CSV table of C-alpha atoms in Angstrom, one decimal:
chain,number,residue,atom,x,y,z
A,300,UNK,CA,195.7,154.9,123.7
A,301,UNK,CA,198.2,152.5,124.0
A,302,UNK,CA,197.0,150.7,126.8
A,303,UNK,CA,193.1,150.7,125.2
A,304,UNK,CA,194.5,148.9,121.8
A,305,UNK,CA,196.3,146.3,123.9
A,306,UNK,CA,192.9,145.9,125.6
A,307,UNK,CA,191.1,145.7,122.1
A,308,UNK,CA,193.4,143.4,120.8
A,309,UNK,CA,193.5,141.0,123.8
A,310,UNK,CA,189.4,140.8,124.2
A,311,UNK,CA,189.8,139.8,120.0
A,312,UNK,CA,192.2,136.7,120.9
A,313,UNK,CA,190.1,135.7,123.9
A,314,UNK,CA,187.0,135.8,121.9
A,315,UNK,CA,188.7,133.7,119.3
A,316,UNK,CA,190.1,131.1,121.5
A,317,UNK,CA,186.6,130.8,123.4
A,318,UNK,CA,185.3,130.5,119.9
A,319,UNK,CA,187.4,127.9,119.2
A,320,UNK,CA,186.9,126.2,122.2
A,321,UNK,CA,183.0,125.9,122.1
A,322,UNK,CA,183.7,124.6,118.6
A,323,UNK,CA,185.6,121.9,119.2
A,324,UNK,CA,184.0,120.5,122.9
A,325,UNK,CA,181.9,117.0,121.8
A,326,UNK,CA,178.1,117.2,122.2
A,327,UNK,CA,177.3,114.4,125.3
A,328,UNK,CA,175.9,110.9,123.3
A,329,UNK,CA,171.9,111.1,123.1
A,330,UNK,CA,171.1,108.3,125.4
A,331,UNK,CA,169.3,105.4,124.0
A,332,UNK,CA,165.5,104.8,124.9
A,333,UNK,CA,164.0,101.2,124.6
A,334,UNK,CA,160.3,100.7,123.0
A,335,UNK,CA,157.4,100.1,125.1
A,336,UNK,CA,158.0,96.1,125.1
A,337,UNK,CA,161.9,95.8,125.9
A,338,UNK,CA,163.5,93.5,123.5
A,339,UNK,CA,163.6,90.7,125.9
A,340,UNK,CA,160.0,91.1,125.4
A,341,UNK,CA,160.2,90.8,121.8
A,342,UNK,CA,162.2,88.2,122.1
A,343,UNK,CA,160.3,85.8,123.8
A,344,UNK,CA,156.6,87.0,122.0
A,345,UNK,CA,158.7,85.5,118.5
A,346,UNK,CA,160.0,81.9,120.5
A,347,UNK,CA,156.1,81.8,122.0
A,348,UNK,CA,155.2,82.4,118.0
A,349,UNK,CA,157.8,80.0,116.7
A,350,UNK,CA,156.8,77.4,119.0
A,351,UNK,CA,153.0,77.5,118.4
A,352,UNK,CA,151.4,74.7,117.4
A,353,UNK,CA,150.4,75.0,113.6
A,354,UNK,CA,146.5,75.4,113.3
A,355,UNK,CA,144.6,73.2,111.5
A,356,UNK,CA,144.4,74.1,107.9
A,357,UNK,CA,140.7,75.3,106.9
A,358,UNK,CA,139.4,73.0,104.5
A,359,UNK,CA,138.0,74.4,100.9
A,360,UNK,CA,134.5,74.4,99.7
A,361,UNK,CA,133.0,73.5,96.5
A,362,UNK,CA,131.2,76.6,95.1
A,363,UNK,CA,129.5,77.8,92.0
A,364,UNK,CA,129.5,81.5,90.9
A,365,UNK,CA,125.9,82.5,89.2
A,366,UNK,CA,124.9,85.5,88.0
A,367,UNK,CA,126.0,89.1,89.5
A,368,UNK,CA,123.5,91.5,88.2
A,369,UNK,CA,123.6,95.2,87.8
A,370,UNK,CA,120.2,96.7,90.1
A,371,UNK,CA,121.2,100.5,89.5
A,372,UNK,CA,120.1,103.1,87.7
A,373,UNK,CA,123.9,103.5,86.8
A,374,UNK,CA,125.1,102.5,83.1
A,375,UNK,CA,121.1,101.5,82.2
A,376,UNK,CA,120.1,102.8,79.3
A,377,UNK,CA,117.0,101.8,76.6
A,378,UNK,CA,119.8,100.5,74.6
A,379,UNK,CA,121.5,98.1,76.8
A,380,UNK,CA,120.5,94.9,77.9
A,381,UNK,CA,120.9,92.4,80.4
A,382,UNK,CA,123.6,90.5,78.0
A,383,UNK,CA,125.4,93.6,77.9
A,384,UNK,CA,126.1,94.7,81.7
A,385,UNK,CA,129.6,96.0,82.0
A,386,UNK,CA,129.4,96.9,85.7
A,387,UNK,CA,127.5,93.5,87.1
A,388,UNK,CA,130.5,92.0,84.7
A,389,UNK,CA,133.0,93.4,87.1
A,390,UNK,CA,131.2,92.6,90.1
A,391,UNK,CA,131.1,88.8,88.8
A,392,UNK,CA,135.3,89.3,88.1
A,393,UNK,CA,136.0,91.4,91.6
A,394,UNK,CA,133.6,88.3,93.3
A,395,UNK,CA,135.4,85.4,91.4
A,396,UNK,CA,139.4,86.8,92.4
A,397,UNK,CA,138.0,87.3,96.0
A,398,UNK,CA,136.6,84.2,96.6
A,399,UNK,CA,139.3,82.6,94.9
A,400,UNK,CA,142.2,84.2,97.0
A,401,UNK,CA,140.5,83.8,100.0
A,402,UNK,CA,141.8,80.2,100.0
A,403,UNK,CA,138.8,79.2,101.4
A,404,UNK,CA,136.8,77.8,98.2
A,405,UNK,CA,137.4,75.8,95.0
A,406,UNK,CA,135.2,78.4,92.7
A,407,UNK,CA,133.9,76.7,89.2
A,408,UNK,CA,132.6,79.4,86.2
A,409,UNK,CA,129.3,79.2,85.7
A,410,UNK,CA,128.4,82.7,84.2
A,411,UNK,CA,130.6,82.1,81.3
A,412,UNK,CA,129.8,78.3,81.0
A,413,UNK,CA,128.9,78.9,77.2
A,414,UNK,CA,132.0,80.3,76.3
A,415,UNK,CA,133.6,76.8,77.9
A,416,UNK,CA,131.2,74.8,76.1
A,417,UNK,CA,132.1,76.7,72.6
A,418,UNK,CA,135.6,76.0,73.1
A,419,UNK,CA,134.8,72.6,73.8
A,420,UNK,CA,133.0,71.8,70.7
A,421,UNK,CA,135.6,73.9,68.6
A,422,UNK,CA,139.0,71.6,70.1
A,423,UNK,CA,136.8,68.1,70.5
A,424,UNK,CA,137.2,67.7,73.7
A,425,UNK,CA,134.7,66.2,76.5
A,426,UNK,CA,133.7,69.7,78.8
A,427,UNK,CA,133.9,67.5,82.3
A,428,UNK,CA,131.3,70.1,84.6
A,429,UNK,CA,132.1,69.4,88.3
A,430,UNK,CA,128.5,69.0,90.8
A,431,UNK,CA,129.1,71.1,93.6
A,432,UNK,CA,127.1,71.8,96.8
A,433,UNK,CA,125.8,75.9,96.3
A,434,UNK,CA,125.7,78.5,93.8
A,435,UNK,CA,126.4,82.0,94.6
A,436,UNK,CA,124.0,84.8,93.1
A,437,UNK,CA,123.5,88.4,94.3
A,438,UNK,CA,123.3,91.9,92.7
A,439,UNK,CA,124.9,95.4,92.6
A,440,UNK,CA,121.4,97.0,94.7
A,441,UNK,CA,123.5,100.5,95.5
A,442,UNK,CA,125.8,102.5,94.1
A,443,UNK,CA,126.4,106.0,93.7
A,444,UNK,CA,128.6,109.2,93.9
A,445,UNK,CA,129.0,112.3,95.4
A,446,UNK,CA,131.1,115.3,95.9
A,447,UNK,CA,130.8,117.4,99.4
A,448,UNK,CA,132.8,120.4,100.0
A,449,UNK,CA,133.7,123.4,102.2
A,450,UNK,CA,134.0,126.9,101.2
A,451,UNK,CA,135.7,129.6,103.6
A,452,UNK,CA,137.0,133.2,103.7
A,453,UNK,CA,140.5,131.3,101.6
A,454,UNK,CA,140.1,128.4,101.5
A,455,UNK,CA,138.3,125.7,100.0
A,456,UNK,CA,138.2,121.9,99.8
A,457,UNK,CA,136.2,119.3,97.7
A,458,UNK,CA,135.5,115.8,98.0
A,459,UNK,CA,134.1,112.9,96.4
A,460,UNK,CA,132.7,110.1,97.5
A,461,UNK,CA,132.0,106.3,95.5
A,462,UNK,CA,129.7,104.2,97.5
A,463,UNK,CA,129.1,100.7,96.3
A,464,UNK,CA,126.3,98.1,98.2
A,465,UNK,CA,126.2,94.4,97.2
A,466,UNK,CA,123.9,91.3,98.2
A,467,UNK,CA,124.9,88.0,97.7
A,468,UNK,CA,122.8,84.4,98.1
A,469,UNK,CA,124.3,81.0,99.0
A,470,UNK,CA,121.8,78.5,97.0
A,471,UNK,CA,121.5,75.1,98.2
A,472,UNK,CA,121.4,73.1,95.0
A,473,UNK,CA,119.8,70.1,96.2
A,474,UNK,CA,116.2,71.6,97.5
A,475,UNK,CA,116.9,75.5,95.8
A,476,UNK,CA,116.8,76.7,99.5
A,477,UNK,CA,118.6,79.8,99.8
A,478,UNK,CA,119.9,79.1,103.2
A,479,UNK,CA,122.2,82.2,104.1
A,480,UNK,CA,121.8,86.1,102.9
A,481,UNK,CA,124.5,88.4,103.1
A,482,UNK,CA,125.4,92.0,101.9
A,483,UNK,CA,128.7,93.8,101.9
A,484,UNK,CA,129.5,97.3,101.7
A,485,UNK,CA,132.7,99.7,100.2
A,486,UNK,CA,133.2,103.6,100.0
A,487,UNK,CA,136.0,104.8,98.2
A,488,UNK,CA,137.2,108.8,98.5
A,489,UNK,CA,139.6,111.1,97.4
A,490,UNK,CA,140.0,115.2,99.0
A,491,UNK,CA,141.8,118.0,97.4
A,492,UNK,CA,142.4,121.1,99.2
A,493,UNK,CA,143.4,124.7,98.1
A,494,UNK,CA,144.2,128.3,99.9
A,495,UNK,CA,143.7,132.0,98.1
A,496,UNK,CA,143.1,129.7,95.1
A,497,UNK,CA,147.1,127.5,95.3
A,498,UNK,CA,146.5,124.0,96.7
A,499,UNK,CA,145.9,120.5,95.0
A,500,UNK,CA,143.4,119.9,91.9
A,501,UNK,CA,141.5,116.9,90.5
A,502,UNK,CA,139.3,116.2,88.1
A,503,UNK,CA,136.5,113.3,87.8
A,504,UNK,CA,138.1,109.9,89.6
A,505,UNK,CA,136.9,107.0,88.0
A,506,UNK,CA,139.4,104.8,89.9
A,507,UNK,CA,136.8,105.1,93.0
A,508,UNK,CA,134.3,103.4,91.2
A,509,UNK,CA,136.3,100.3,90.9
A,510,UNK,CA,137.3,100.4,95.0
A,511,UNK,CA,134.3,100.9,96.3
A,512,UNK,CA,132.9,97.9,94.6
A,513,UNK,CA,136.3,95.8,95.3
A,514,UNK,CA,135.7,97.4,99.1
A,515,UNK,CA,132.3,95.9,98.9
A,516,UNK,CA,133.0,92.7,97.4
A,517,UNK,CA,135.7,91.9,99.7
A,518,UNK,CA,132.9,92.7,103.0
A,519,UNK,CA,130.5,90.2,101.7
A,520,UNK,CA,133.1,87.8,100.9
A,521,UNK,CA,134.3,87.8,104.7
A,522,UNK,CA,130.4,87.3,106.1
A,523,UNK,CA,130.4,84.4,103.6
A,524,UNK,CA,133.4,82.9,104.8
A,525,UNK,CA,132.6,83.1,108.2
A,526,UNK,CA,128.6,81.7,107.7
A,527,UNK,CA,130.2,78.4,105.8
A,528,UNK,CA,133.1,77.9,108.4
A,529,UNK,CA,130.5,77.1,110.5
A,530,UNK,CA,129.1,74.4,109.1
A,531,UNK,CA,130.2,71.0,108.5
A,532,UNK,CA,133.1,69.7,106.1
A,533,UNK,CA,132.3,66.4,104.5
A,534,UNK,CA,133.6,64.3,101.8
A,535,UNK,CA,133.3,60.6,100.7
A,536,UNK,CA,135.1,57.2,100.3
A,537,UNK,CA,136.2,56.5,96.7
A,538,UNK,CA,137.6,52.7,97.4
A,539,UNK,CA,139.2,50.3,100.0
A,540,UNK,CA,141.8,48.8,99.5
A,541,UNK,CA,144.1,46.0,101.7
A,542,UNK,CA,143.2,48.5,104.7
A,543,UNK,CA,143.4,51.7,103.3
A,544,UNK,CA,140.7,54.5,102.7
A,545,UNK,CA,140.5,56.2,99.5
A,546,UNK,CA,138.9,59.9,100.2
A,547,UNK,CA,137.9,62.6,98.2
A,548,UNK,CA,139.8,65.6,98.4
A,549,UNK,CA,143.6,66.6,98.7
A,550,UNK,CA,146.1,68.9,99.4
A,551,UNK,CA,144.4,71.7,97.4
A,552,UNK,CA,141.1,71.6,99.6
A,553,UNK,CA,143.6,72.0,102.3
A,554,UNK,CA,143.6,67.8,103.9
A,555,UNK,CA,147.1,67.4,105.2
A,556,UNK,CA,148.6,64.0,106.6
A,557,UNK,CA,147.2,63.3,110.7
A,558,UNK,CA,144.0,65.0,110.1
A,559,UNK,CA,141.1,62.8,111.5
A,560,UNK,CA,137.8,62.3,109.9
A,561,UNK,CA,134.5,60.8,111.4
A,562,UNK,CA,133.0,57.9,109.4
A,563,UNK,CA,129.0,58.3,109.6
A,564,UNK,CA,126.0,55.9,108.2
A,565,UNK,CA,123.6,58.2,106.9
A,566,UNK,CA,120.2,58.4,108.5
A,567,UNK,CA,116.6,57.9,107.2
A,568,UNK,CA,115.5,60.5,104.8
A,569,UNK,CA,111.7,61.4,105.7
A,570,UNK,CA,109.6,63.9,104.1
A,571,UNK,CA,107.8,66.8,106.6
A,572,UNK,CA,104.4,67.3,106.2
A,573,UNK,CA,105.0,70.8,107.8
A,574,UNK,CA,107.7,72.5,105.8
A,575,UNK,CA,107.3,69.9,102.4
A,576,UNK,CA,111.6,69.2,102.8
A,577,UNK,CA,113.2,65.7,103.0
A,578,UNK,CA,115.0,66.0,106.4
A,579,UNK,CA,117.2,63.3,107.2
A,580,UNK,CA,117.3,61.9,110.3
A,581,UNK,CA,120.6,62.0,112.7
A,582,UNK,CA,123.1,59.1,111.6
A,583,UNK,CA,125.0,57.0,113.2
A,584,UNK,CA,129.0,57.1,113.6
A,585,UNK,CA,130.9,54.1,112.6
A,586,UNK,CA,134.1,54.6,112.6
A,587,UNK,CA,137.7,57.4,112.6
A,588,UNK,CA,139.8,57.5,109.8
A,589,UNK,CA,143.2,59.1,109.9
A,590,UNK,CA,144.9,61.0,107.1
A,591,UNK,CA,148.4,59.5,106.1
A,592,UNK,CA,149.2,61.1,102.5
A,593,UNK,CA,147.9,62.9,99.8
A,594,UNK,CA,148.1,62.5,96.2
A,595,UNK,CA,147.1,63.8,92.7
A,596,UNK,CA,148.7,67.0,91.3
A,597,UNK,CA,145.8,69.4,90.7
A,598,UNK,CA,142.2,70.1,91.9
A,599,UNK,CA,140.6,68.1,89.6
A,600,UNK,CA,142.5,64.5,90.5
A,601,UNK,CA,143.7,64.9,94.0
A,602,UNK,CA,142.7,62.6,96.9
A,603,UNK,CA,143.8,61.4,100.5
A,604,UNK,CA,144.8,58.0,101.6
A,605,UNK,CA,143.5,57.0,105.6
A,606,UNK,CA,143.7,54.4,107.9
A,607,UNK,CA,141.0,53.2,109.7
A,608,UNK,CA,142.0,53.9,113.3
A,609,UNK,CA,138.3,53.4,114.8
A,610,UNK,CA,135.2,51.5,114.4
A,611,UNK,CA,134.8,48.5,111.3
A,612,UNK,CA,133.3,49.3,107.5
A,613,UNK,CA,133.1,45.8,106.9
A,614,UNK,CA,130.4,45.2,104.8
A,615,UNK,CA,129.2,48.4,104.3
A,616,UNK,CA,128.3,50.6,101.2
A,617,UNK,CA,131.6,52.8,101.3
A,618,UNK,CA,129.8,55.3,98.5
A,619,UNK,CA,126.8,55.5,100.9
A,620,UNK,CA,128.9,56.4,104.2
A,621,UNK,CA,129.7,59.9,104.7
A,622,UNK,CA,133.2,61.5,105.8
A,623,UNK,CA,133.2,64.6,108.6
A,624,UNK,CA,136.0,66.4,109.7
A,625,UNK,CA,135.7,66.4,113.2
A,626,UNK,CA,138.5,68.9,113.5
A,627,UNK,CA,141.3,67.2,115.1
A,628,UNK,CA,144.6,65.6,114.5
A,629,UNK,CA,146.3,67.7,112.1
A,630,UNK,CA,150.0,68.5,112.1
């Protein structure tokens, strides 16, 4: 008996040692694993970045914001008119911010022009409405919701659905051509899900309304972008002075110092017997002016100063000359 407690008691103090042993032995250091690009490689992808050159800031555009109409069947009603459209309201507020942050455009009110002119009359002061080159229309043609679900054996889910179409027109205000058509589309959702009856809830969302449309605004914005990127910049001389070229245009339509701009003599403007449009004819390049400063300190008052680095205006109409970007030179 003796000889089986001594046993007893020695297996207890080896088990405890052996405990204490695994206890205290370290755990070997998880080694460490680089990403898929080493950092070397990420190091030299931000000097490649860094040294870059800077691209050529994209010059604004002069725009006018028309009328965004309400086409549904949603919030009509024999008692509402045109006057009071709460949703093509919102459209023409979601369209105005967009085009505005876009950077690409210098956007002037038009649908609320009335309220400007009312304010004017009230404070005495001269309402100064700036021409610009095309008016934006379109309408709300499609928008809708939904809700689509899945029943099974314990489970069920529900969701619903906001889908929001819009079509905008860029208006040439010269000849009332509409010379590019666009439309832009948004859907907005939210899902809840639930199992023997526990699981998420919701009620009507009315906050999908509002991002479908912003969804939908924001598409047709970006085809609009693109279409007027394409075609050509221009501004004009304002004066001449001892050498140096007074242009149109500053740092807030995006002209920044050793950008170069084509000087052009406008050509003849004949009327086709086939379509009814004046067309004028190709014109004729006289001269490169290069950007040295800027001035003015908002959008209404800024301007550029050039030197002519190309070519000779001497004796020329300056107003009657037009001014390209040809897309070089800017730093």
């Amino acid at each position: 008996m003796e000889n089986l407690a001594a046993w007893k008691s020695g297996s207890i103090y080896a088990g405890v040692i052996a405990l204490l042993s695994g206890c205290a032995v370290q755990a070997p250091p998880v080694p460490l694993k680089e990403a898929p690009a080493s950092a070397a490689s990420q190091a030299a992808a931000q000097r490649a970045v860094a040294q870059a050159p800077v691209a050529a800031p994209q010059l604004k555009r002069k725009i006018a914001l028309g009328r965004i109409t309400n086409e549904t069947t949603y919030g009509q009603s024999l008692l509402r008119d045109q006057a009071g459209d709460p949703l093509g309201k919102q459209t023409t507020d979601l369209l105005s911010k967009e085009l505005t942050q876009s950077g690409a455009f210098l956007v002037f009110e038009r649908p609320d022009v009335s309220r400007l002119q009312a304010e004017s009359t009230l404070t005495a002061t001269k309402l100064n409405l700036v021409g610009v080159d095309t008016l934006v229309i379109g309408s709300l043609n499609e928008f809708g919701r939904k809700t689509v679900g899945q029943t099974g054996f314990a489970s069920a889910s529900k969701r619903q659905v906001a889908f929001a179409k819009i079509d905008l027109r860029l208006v040439d205000l010269n000849s009332g051509l509409v010379y590019f058509a666009t439309s832009g589309a948004g859907e907005a959702s939210t899902e809840t899900a639930s199992t023997f009856g526990f699981g998420s809830q919701a009620a009507y969302d009315g906050t999908l309304n509002d991002a479908a449309i912003r969804q939908a605004v924001a598409d047709a914005v970006h085809r609009m972008t693109s279409e007027l990127a394409s075609r050509p910049w221009q501004t004009v001389i304002l004066s001449a002075d001892q050498g140096r070229f007074y242009l149109s245009g500053g740092k807030a339509q995006g002209i920044v110092p050793g950008m170069t701009f084509s000087v052009e003599m406008p050509g003849k403007v004949v009327k086709s017997a086939q379509t009814g449009f004046n067309i004028a004819l190709p014109g004729t390049r006289v001269g490169t002016l290069r950007v040295d400063s800027t001035f003015g300190d908002s959008d209404m008052n800024q301007g550029s100063v050039a030197t002519l680095t190309s070519g000779n205006l001497q004796g020329m109409a300056l107003d009657q000359l037009v001014v390209r970007f040809d897309g070089g030179g800017a730093r």
